[in-house]
Short mmCIF file of C-alpha atoms (C1' of nucleotides) in Angstrom, two decimals:
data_model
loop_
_atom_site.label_atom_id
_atom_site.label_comp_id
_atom_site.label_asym_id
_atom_site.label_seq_id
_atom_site.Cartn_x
_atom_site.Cartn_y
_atom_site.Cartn_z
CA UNK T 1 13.09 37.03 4.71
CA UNK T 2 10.69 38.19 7.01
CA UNK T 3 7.34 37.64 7.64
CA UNK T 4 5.39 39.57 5.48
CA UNK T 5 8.13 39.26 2.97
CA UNK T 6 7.19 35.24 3.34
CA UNK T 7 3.57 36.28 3.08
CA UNK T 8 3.64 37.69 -0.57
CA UNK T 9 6.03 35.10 -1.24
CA UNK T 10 3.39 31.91 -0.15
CA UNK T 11 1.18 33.76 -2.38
CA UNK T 12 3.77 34.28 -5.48
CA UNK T 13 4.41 30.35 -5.11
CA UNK T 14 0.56 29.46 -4.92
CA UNK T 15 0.24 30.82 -7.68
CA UNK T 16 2.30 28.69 -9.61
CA UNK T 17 1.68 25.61 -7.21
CA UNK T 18 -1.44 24.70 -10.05
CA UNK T 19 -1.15 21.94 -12.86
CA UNK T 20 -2.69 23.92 -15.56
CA UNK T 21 -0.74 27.32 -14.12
CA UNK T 22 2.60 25.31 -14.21
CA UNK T 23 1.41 24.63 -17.55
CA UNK T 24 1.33 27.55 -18.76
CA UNK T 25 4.80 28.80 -17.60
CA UNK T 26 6.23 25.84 -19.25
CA UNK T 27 4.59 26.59 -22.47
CA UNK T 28 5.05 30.28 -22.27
CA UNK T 29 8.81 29.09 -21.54
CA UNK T 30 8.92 28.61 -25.12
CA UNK T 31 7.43 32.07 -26.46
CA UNK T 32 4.22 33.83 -26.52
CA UNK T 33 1.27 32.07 -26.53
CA UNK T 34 -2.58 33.37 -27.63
CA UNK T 35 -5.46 32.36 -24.95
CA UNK T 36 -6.71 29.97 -27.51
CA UNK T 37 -3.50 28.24 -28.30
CA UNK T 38 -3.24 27.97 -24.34
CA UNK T 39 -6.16 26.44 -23.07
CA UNK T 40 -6.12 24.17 -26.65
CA UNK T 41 -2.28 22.57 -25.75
CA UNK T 42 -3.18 22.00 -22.30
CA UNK T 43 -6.45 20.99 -22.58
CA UNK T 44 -8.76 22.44 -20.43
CA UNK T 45 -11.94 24.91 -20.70
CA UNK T 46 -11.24 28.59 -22.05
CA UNK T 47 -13.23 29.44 -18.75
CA UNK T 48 -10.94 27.50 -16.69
CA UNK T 49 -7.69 29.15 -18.55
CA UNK T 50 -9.22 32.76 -18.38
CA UNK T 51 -9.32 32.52 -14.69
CA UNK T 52 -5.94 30.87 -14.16
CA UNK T 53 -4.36 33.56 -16.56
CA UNK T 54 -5.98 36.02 -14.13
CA UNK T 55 -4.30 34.44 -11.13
CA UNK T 56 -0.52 34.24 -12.32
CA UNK T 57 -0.99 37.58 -14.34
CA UNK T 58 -2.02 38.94 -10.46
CA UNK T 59 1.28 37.73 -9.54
CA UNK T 60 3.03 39.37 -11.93
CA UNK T 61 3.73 35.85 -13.30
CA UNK T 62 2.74 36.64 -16.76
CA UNK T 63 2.16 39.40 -18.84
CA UNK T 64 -0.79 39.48 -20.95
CA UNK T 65 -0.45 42.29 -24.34
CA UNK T 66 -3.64 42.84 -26.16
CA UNK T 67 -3.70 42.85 -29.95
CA UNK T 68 -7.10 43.24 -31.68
CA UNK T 69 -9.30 40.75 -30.30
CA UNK T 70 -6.78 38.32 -29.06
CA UNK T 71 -4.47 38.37 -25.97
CA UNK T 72 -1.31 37.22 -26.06
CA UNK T 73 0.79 35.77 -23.26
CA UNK T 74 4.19 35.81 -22.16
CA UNK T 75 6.65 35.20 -18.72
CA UNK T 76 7.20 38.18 -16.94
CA UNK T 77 10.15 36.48 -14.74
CA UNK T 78 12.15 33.64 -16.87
CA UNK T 79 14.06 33.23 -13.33
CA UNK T 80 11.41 31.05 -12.28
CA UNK T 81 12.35 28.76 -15.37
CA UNK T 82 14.60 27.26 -12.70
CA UNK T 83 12.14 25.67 -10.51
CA UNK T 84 11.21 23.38 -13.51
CA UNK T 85 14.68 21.54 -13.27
CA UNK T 86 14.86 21.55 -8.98
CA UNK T 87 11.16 19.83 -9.13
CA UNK T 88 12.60 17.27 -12.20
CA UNK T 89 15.68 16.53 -9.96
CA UNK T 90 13.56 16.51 -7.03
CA UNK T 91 10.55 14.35 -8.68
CA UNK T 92 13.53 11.91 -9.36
CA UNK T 93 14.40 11.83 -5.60
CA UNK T 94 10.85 12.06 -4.61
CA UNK T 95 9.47 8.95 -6.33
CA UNK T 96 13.13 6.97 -5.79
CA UNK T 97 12.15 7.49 -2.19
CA UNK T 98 8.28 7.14 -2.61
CA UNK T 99 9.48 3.04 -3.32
CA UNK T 100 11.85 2.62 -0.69
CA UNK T 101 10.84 4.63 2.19
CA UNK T 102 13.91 5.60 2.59
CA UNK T 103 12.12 9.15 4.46
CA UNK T 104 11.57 9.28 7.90
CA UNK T 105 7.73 10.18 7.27
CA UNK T 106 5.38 7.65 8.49
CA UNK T 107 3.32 6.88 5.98
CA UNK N 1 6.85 17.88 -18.40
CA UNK N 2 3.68 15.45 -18.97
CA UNK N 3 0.79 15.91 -17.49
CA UNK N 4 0.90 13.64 -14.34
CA UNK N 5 4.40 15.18 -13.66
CA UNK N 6 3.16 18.54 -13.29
CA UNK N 7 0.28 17.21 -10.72
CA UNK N 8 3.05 15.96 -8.64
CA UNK N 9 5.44 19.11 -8.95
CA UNK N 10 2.12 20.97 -7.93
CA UNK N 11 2.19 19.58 -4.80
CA UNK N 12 5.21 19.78 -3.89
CA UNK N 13 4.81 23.49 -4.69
CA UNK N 14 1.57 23.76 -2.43
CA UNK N 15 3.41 22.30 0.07
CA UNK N 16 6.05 25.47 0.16
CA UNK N 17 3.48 27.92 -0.40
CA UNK N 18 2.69 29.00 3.10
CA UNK N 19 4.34 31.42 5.42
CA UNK N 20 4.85 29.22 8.40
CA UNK N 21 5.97 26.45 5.73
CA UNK N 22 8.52 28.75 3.71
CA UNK N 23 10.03 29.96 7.02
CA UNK N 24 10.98 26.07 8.41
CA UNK N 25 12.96 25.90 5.38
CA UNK N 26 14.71 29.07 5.41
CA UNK N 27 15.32 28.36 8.95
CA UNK N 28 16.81 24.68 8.14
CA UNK N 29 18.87 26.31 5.69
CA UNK N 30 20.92 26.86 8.76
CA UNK N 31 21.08 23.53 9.89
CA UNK N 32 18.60 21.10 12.01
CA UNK N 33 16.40 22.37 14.02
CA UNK N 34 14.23 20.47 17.10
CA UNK N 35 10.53 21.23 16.63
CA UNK N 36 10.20 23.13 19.51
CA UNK N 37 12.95 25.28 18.03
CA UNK N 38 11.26 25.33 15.02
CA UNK N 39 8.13 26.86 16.57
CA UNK N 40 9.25 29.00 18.80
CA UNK N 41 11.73 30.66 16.32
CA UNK N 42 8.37 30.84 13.91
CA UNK N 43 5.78 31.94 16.19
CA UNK N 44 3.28 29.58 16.08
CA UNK N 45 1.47 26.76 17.99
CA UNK N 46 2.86 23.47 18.92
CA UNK N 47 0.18 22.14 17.08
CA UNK N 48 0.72 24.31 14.11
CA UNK N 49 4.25 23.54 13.44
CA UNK N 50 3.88 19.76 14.22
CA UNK N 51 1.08 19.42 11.10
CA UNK N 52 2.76 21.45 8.71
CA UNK N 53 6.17 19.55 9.44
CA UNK N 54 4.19 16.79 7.98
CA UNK N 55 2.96 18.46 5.11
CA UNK N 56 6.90 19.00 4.34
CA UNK N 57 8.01 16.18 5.12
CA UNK N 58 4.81 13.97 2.84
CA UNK N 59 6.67 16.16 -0.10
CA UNK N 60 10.44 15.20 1.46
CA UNK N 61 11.25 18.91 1.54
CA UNK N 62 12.27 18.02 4.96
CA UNK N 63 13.27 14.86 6.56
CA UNK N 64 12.68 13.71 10.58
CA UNK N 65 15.04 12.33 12.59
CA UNK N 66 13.85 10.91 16.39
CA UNK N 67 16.68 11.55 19.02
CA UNK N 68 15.29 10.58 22.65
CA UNK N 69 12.26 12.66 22.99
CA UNK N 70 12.84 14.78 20.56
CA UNK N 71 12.81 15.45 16.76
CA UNK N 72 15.59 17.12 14.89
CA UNK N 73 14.57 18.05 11.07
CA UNK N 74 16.46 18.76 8.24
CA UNK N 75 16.28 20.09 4.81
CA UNK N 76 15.60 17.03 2.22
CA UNK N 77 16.92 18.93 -0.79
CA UNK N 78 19.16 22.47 -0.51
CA UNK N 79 18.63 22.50 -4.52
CA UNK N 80 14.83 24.52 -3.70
CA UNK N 81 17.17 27.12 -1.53
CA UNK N 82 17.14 29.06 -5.48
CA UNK N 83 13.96 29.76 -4.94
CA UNK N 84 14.63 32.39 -2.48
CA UNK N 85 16.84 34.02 -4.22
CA UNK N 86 14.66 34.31 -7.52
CA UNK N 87 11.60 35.27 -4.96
CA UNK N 88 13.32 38.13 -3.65
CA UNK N 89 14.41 39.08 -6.86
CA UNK N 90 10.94 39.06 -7.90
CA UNK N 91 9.51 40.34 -4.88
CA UNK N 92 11.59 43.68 -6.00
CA UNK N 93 10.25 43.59 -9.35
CA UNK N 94 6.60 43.06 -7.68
CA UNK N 95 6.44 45.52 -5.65
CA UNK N 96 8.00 47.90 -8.48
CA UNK N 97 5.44 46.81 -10.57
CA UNK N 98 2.59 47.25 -8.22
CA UNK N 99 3.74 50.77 -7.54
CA UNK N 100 3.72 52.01 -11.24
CA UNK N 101 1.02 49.68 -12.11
CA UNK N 102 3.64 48.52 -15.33
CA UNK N 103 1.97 45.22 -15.67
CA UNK N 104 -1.27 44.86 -18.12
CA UNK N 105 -3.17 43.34 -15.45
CA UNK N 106 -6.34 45.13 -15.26
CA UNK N 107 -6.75 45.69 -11.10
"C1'" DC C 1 -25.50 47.06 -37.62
"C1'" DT C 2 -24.93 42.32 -36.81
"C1'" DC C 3 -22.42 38.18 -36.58
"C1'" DG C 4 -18.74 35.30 -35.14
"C1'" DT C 5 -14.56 34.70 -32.68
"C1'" DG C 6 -11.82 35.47 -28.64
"C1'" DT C 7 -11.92 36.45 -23.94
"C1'" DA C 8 -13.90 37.69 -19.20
"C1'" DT C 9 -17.12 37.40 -15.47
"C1'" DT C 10 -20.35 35.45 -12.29
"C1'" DA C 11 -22.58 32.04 -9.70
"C1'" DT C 12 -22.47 27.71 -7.61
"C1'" DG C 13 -21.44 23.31 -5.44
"C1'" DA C 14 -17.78 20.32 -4.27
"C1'" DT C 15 -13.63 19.86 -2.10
"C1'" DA C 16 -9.45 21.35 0.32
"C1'" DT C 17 -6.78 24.33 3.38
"C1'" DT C 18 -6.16 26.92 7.51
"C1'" DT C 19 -6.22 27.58 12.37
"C1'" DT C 20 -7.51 26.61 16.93
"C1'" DT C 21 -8.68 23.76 20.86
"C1'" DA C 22 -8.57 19.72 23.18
"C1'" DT C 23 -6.69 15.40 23.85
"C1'" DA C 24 -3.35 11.65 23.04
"C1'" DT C 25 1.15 9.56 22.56
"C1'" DT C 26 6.00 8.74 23.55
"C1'" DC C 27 9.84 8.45 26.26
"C1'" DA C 28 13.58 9.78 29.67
"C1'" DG C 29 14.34 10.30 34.52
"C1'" DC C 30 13.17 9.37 39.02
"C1'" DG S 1 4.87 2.82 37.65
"C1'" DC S 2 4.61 8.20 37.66
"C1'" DT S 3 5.72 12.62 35.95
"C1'" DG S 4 6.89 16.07 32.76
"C1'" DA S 5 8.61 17.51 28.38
"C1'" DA S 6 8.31 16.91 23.34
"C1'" DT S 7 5.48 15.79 19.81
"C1'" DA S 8 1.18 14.02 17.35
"C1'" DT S 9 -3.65 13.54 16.33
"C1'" DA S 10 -8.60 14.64 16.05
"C1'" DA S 11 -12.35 17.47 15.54
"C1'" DA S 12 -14.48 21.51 14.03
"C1'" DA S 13 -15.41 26.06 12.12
"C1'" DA S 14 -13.93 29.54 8.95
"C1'" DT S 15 -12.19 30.36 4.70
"C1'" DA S 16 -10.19 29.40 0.18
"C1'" DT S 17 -9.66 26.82 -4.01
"C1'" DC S 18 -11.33 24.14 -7.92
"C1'" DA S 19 -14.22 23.19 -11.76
"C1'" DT S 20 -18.19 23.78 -14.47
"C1'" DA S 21 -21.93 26.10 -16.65
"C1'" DA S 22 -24.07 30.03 -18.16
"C1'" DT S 23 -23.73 34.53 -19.59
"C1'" DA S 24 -21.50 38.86 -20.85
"C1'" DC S 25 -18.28 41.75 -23.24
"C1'" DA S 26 -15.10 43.40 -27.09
"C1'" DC S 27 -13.98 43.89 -31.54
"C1'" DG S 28 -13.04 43.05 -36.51
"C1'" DA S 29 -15.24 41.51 -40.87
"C1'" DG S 30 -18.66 41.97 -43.87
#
DNA sequence: CTCGTGTATTATGATATTTTTATATTCAGC
DNA sequence: GCTGAATATAAAAATATCATAATACACGAG
């Protein structure tokens, strides 16, 4: 990869590197979702979920269809679907670790 | 994944989303790596490399071993090394995207 | 046309990240 | 004990992100 390449990439991953926005993969994981049904099952303001929807659709995260006066949602890249089970394996590690220090960070 | 989970995985996501911080682990993909090697393959300050080797290593993406007067670090977890492949699959379909504005993102 | 529902935008303050510069620490070799 | 190389920390300014509130827009039903 090179630089710029890791450029667009740091953005691609802050994009997803959001509670609500890796909400909203996982629940788009599972099929289309309305903006409604969204920001309802995960619980936050239609404002906030609007503006989040804004950023991963700017990514090319998620695709967004219109139909009539709703919007509905959906993954544009299922490939990403992956990082869900490195992070689980990894939040296994990460919190094993977090009790035994067993990682050279000092702290 | 609950919500507390995905506050965690978000962090550990911020802490990959940056250029200088994606290219450390590409570059320990390869193997250890001193800090000075680290920086000086990377392009960037002393200074630079030493803080966000922390921010990688607070997330154990990386792990530091002391040798002498140096520091050699490692990769905590080769399982994230997917991600570059699905990000350069996606950077294709990105920049494909972009071009023929296919996406229903409205800018 | 107007009303209600679904969605987007804007403005704002609080907080966090980024980057640089300057200084400090640590340790091996002499 | 000094010196120099490797690394860390602190401080600060610029910029970005987050979250909320208020308002605007779009459109179908009636």
């Amino acid at each position: 990869m090179v630089a710029e390449e890791r450029n667009i990439a740091a953005d691609v991953l802050k994009a997803m590197a959001h509670p609500i926005r890796l909400g909203v993969i996982e629940v788009l994981a599972d099929g289309e979702r309305t903006v409604t049904e969204l920001y309802t099952e995960l619980g936050c303001s239609q404002s906030m979920m609007s503006q989040q929807l804004k950023i991963l659709c700017h990514q090319r995260l998620i695709s967004i269809r219109k139909e009539g006066t709703q919007k509905y949602c959906g993954l544009c890249n299922r490939d990403f679907l992956k990082l869900f089970d490195c992070m689980h394996t990894h939040l296994r590690k990460f919190l094993h670790f977090k009790d035994q220090s067993a990682c050279f960070c000092d702290d």
